[in-house]
Coordinates of C-alpha atoms in Angstrom, one line a residue:
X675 CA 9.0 -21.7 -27.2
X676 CA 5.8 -20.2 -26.2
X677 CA 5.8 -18.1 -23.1
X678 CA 3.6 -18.8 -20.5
X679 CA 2.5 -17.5 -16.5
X680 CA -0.4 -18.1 -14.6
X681 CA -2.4 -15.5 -13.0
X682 CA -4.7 -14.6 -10.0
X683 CA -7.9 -13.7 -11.1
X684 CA -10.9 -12.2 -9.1
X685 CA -13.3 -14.1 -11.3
X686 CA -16.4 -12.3 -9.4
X687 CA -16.5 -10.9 -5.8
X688 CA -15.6 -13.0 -3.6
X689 CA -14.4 -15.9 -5.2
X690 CA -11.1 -16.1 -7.2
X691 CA -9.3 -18.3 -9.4
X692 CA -5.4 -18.8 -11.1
X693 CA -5.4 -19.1 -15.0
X694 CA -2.7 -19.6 -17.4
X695 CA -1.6 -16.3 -19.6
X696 CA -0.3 -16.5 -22.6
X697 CA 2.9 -13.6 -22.8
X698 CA 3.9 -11.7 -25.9
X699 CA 7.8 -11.8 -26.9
X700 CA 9.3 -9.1 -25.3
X701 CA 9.9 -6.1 -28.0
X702 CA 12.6 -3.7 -27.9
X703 CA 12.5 -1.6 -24.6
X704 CA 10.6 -4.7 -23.2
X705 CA 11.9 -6.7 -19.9
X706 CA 10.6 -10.4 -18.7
X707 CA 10.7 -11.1 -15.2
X708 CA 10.2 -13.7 -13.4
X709 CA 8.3 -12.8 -9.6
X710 CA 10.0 -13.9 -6.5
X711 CA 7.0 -12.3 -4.0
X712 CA 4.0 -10.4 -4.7
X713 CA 2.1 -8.5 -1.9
X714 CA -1.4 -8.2 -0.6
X715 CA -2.0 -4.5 0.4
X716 CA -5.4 -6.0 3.0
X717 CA -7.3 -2.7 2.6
X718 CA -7.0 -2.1 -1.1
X719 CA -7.2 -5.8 -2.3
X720 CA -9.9 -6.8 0.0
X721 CA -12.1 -3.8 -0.7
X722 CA -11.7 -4.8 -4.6
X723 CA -12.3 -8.6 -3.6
X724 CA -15.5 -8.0 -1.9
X725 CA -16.5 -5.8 -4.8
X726 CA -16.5 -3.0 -2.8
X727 CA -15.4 -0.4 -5.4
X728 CA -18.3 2.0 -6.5
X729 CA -18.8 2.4 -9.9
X730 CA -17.8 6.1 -10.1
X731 CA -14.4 5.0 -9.1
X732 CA -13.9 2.4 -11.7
X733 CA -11.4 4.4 -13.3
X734 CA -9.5 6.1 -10.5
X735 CA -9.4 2.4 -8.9
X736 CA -7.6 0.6 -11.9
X737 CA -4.0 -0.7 -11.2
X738 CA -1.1 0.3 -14.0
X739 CA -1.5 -3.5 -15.4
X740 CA -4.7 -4.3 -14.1
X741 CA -6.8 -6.6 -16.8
X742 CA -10.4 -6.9 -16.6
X743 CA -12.6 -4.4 -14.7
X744 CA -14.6 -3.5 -11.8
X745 CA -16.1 -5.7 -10.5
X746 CA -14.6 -8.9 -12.2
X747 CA -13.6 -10.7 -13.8
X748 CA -10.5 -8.8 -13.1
X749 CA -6.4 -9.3 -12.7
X750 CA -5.7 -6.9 -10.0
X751 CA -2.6 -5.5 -7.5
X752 CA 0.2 -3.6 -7.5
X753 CA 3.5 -5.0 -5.4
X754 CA 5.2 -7.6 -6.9
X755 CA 9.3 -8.2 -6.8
X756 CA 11.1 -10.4 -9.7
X757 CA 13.7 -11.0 -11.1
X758 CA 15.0 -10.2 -15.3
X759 CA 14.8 -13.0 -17.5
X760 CA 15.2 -11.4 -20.5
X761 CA 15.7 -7.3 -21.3
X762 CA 19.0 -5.1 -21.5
X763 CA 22.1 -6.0 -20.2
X764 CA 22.3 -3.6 -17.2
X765 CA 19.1 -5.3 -15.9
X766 CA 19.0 -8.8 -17.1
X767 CA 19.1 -10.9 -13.8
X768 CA 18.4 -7.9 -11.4
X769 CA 16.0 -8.0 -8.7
X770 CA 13.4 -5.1 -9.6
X771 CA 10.1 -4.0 -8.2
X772 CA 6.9 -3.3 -10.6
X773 CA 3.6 -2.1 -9.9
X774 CA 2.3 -5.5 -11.2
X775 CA -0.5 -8.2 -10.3
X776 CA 0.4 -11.4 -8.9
X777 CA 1.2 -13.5 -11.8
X778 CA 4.3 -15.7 -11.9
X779 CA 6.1 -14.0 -14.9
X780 CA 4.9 -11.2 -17.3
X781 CA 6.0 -8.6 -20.3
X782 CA 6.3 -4.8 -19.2
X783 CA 8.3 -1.7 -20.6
X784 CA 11.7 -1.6 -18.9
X785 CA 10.2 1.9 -17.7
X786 CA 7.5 0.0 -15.3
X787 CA 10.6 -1.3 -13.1
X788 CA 12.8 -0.4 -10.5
X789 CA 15.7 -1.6 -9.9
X790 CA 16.0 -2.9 -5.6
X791 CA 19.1 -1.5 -3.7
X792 CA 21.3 -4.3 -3.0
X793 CA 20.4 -3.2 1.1
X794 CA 17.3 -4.2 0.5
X795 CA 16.0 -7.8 0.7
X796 CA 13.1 -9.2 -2.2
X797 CA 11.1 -10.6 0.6
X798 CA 11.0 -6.5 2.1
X799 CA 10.6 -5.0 -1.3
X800 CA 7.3 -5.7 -2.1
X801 CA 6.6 -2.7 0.9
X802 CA 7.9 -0.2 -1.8
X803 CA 4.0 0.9 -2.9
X804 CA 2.7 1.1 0.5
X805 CA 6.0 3.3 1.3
X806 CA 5.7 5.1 -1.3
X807 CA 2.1 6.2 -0.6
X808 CA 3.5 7.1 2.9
X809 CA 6.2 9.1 1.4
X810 CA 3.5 10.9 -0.5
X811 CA 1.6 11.6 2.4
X812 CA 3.9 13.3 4.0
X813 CA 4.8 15.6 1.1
X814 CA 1.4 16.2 1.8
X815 CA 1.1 16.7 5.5
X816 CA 5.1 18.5 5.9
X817 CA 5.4 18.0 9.5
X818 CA 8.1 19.9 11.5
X819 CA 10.7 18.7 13.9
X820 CA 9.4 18.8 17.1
X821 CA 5.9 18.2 16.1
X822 CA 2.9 16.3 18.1
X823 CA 1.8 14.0 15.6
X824 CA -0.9 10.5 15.9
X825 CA -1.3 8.3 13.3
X826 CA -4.5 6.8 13.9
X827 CA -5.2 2.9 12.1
X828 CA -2.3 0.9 12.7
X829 CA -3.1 -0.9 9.1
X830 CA -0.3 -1.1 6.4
X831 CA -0.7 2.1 5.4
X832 CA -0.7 3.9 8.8
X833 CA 2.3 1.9 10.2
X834 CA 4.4 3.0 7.1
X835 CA 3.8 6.6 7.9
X836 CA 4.7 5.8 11.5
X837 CA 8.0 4.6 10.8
X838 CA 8.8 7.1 8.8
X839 CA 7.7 10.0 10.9
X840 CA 10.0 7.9 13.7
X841 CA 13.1 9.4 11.6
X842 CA 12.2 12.5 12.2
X843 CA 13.9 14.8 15.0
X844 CA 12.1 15.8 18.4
X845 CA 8.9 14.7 16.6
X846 CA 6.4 13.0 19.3
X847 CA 4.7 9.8 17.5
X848 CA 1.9 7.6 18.5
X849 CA 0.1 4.7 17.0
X850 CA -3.3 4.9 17.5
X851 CA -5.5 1.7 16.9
X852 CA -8.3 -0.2 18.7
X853 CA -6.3 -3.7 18.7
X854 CA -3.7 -4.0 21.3
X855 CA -2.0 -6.3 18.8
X856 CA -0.7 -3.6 16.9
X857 CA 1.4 -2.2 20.5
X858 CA 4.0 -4.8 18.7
X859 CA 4.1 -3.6 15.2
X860 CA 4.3 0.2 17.0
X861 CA 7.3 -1.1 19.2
X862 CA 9.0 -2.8 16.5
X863 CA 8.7 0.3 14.5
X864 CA 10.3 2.9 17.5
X865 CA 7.3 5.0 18.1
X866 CA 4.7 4.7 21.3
X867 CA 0.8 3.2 21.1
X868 CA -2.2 4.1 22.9
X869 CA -5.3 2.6 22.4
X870 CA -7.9 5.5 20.8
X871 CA -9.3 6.4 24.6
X872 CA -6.2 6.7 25.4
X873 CA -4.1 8.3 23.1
X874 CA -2.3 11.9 23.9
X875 CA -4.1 14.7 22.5
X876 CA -2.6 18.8 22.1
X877 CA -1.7 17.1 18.4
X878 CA 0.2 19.7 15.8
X879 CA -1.1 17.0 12.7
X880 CA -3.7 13.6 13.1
X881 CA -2.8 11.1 10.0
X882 CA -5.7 9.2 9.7
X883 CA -5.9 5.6 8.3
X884 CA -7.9 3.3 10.0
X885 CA -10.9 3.4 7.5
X886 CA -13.8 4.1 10.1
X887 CA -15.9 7.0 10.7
X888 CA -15.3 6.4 14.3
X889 CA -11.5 6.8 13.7
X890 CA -12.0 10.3 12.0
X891 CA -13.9 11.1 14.6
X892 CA -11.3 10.9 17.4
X893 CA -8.6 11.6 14.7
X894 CA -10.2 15.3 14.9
X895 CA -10.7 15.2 18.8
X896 CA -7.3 15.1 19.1
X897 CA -6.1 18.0 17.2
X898 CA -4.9 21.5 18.9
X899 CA -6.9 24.2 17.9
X900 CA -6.1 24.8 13.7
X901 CA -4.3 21.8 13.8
X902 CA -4.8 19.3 10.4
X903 CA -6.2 15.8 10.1
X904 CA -4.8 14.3 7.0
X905 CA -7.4 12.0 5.7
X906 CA -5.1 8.6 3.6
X907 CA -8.4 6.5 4.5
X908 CA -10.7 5.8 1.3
X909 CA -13.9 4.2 1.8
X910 CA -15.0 2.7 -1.1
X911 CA -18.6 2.8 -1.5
X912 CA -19.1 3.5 2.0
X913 CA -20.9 6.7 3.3
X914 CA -19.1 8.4 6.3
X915 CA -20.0 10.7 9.1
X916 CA -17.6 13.7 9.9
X917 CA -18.8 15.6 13.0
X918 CA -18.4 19.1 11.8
X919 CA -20.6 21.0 14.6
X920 CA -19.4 21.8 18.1
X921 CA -16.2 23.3 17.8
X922 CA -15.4 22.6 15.0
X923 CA -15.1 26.0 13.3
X924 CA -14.3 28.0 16.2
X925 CA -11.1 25.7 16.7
X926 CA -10.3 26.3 13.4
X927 CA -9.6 22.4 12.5
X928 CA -8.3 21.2 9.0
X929 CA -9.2 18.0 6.8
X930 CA -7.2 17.3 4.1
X931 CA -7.1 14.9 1.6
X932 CA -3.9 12.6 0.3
X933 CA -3.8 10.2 -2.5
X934 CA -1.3 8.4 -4.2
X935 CA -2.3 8.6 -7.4
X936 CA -0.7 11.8 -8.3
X937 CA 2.8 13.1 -6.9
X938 CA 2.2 15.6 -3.8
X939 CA 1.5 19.0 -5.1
X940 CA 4.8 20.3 -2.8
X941 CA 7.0 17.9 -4.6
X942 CA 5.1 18.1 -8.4
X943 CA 7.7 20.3 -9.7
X944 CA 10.8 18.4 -8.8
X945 CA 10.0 15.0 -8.2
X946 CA 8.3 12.3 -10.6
X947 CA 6.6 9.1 -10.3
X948 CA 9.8 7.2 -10.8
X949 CA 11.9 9.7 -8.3
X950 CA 9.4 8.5 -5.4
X951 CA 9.7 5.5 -5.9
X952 CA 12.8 5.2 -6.3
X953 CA 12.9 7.0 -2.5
X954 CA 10.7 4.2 -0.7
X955 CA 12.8 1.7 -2.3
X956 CA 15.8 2.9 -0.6
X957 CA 14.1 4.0 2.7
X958 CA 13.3 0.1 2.9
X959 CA 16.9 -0.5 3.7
X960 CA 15.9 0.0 7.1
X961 CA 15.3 -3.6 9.0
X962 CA 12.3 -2.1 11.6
X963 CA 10.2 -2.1 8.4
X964 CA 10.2 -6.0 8.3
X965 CA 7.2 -6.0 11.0
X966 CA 4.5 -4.6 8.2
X967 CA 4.7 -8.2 6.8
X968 CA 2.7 -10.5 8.3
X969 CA 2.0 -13.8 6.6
X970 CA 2.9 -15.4 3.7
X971 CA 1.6 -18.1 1.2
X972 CA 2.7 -19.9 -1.6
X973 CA 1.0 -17.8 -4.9
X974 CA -0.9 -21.2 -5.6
X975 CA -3.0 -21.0 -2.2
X976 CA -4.1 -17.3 -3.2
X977 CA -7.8 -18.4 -4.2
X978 CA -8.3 -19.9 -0.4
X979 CA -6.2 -17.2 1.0
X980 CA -7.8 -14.1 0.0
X981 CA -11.0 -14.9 1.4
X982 CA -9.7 -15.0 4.8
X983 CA -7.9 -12.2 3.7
X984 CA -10.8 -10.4 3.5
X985 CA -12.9 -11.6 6.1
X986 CA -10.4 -11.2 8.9
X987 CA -10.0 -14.5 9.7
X988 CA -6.4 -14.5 8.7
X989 CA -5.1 -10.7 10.3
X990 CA -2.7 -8.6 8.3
X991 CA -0.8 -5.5 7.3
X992 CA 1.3 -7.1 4.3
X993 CA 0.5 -10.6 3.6
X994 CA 3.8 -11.7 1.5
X995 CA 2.9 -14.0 -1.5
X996 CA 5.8 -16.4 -2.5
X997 CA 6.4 -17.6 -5.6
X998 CA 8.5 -21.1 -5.8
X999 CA 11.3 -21.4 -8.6
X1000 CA 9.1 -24.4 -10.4
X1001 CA 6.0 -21.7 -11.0

C-alpha cells in the first residue's frame, strides 16, 4: 500500500498551505513514525514565515529535513514527537523525538531519533530542541554557583535557560522582559522577574534573548565590570545597534556569541550531537517546564495559525501542534 502524510508548507512568505507527500518504503536502518505533536519555536518559525531570513544565511538557516528553500516554497521546523510504525524491534512503537517538520508521518534514519524517557510526557517532549539549545548555551556561558545572572527576553528560548540556571546552587536568577505577562512563566519556572527598568544589576553573566537592540542594550547595562553578555538572540536580516562607547572598554565588558548549530566548544571533545540531546530530553522530566507551552492546535489549522503566530495576535513561547490519530 502506498504510503502517504501530509505536510505544512510555507508556500511563499506569509501564506502557507498542507499538501500530501508521498513516503519512500523505509530501507534498512530506516524507521516510520507516525507524529503525535509538533512544535512552533515563535521566533525561529515566524522569522522564516515572514521571509525574514537573509540570503547569506540560506545555508546556516536550513532545518536537518527541511525541503524546499529560502524563502519558499519550503517544508520547514524542527520539534516534532511520534511514535514507530515501522523500524527495529527495540524501537517499533516507542515514543521518539526528531528534529523533523510538521508533517503527520515520514521516513528518517533510525539515527535522526531519540528515544523519550518514559518521565517524560509527548505533549512536553517537543521542548527537547529549545532545551537543548539552552543546554548549549550554557556550555557556552559556564556560570558558577553563586553567580548574579539575568536572562533578558522571556521568549522560548530565554525561559528554557531560566529554568535551568534555577537548578543551579546559590545562583541569583531573574527574568527580564518588557511584558508583565511573562512574571507567570518566571514564577512557574522558580526564578524572580523584574521588568527591564527594574531589574537588579552588579550581574556576574547577562543571557540575552529578547531579539531587540534595546534588549542588548540594557542586557550590557547591567553587567559588573568584565562581566559577559551572552548574545542567543539572532536577528535575521535585521541591522542592530550595540552601544560600544562610554564605558564600555574601561569596564572591560564581554559579548559573546552562542549558537546551536555546533556543540559548545567546552563540551566538543566529549559530548556529541546525540549526547545533548539526549540530556534535554531527560532534563524535561521536570513538570515546571510545562509553562513554555502555550497553545495548541490541531496540525490541520496550521495555515490560519501561523499567521497569528507571527503577527502576535495569538502570544507564545511553544505553541504545541496536535496531530489526531485519523491524520
Amino acid at each position: 500500500m502506498k504510503r502517504t502524510g501530509r505536510a505544512f508548507w510555507l508556500s511563499s512568505p506569509g501564506h502557507g498551505d498542507i499538501r500530501e507527500m508521498a513516503l519512500p518504503d523505509p530501507a534498512e536502518g530506516e524507521v516510520v513514525v507516525r507524529s503525535l505533536y509538533s512544535g512552533v519555536s515563535r521566533g525561529t518559525e515566524t522569522l522564516v514565515f515572514r521571509g525574514g531570513v537573509p540570503e547569506s544565511q540560506y545555508a546556516a538557516m536550513r532545518a536537518p529535513f527541511q525541503e524546499g528553500d529560502f524563502p519558499g516554497p519550503v517544508k520547514y521546523g524542527y520539534l516534532n514527537v511520534g511514535v514507530v510504525e515501522e523500524g527495529p524491534g527495540e524501537l517499533l512503537g516507542r515514543t521518539v523525538f526528531c528534529l523533523y517538520p510538521h508533517q503527520t508521518r515520514y521516513v528518517v534514519p533510525v539515527t535522526a531519533v531519540t528515544p523519550v524517557p518514559p518521565s517524560v510526557p509527548a505533549e512536553r517532549a517537543i521542548l527537547a530542541g529549545t532545551v537543548e539549545t539552552a543546554v548549549n548555551a550554557l556550555w557556552d556561558a559556564a556560570p558558577l554557583v553563586g553567580d548574579r545572572i539575568a536572562v533578558v527576553g522571556g521568549g522560548m528560548v530565554g525561559s528554557s535557560v531560566a529554568a535551568l540556571l534555577a537548578r543551579f546552587p546559590g545562583v541569583r536568577v531573574q527574568l527580564v522582559d518588557a511584558d508583565p505577562a511573562r512574571a507567570k512563566t518566571a514564577e512557574a519556572l522558580g526564578v524572580g522577574f523584574a521588568l527591564p527598568q527594574d531589574a537588579l544589576g552588579d550581574c556576574d553573566l547577562v543571557v540575552h534573548a529578547s531579539a531587540t537592540e534595546q534588549g542588548l542594550a540594557r542586557a550590557l547595562e547591567l553587567l559588573r565590570a568584565e562581566g559577559t553578555v551572552l548574545e542567543l538572540s539572532w536577528y535575521g536580516d535585521r541591522q542592530v545597534s550595540l552601544p560600544l562607547g562610554e564605558a564600555f572598554h574601561s569596564r572591560r565588558l564581554v559579548v559573546r556569541s552562542s549558537q546551536v548549530g555546533s556543540v559548545s566548544p567546552a563540551r566538543r571533545s566529549s559530548r556529541t550531537y546525540a549526547d545533548r540531546l539526549a540530556l534535554a530530553l531527560k532534563l524535561l522530566a521536570d513538570p515546571a517546564l510545562d509553562a513554555l507551552v502555550t497553545g495548541e492546535s490541531a496540525f490541520g489549522e496550521l495555515p490560519d495559525v501561523l499567521p497569528r503566530l507571527a503577527s502576535g495576535e495569538i502570544p507564545a513561547l511553544c505553541h504545541r501542534v496536535r496531530y489526531d490519530s485519523d491524520e
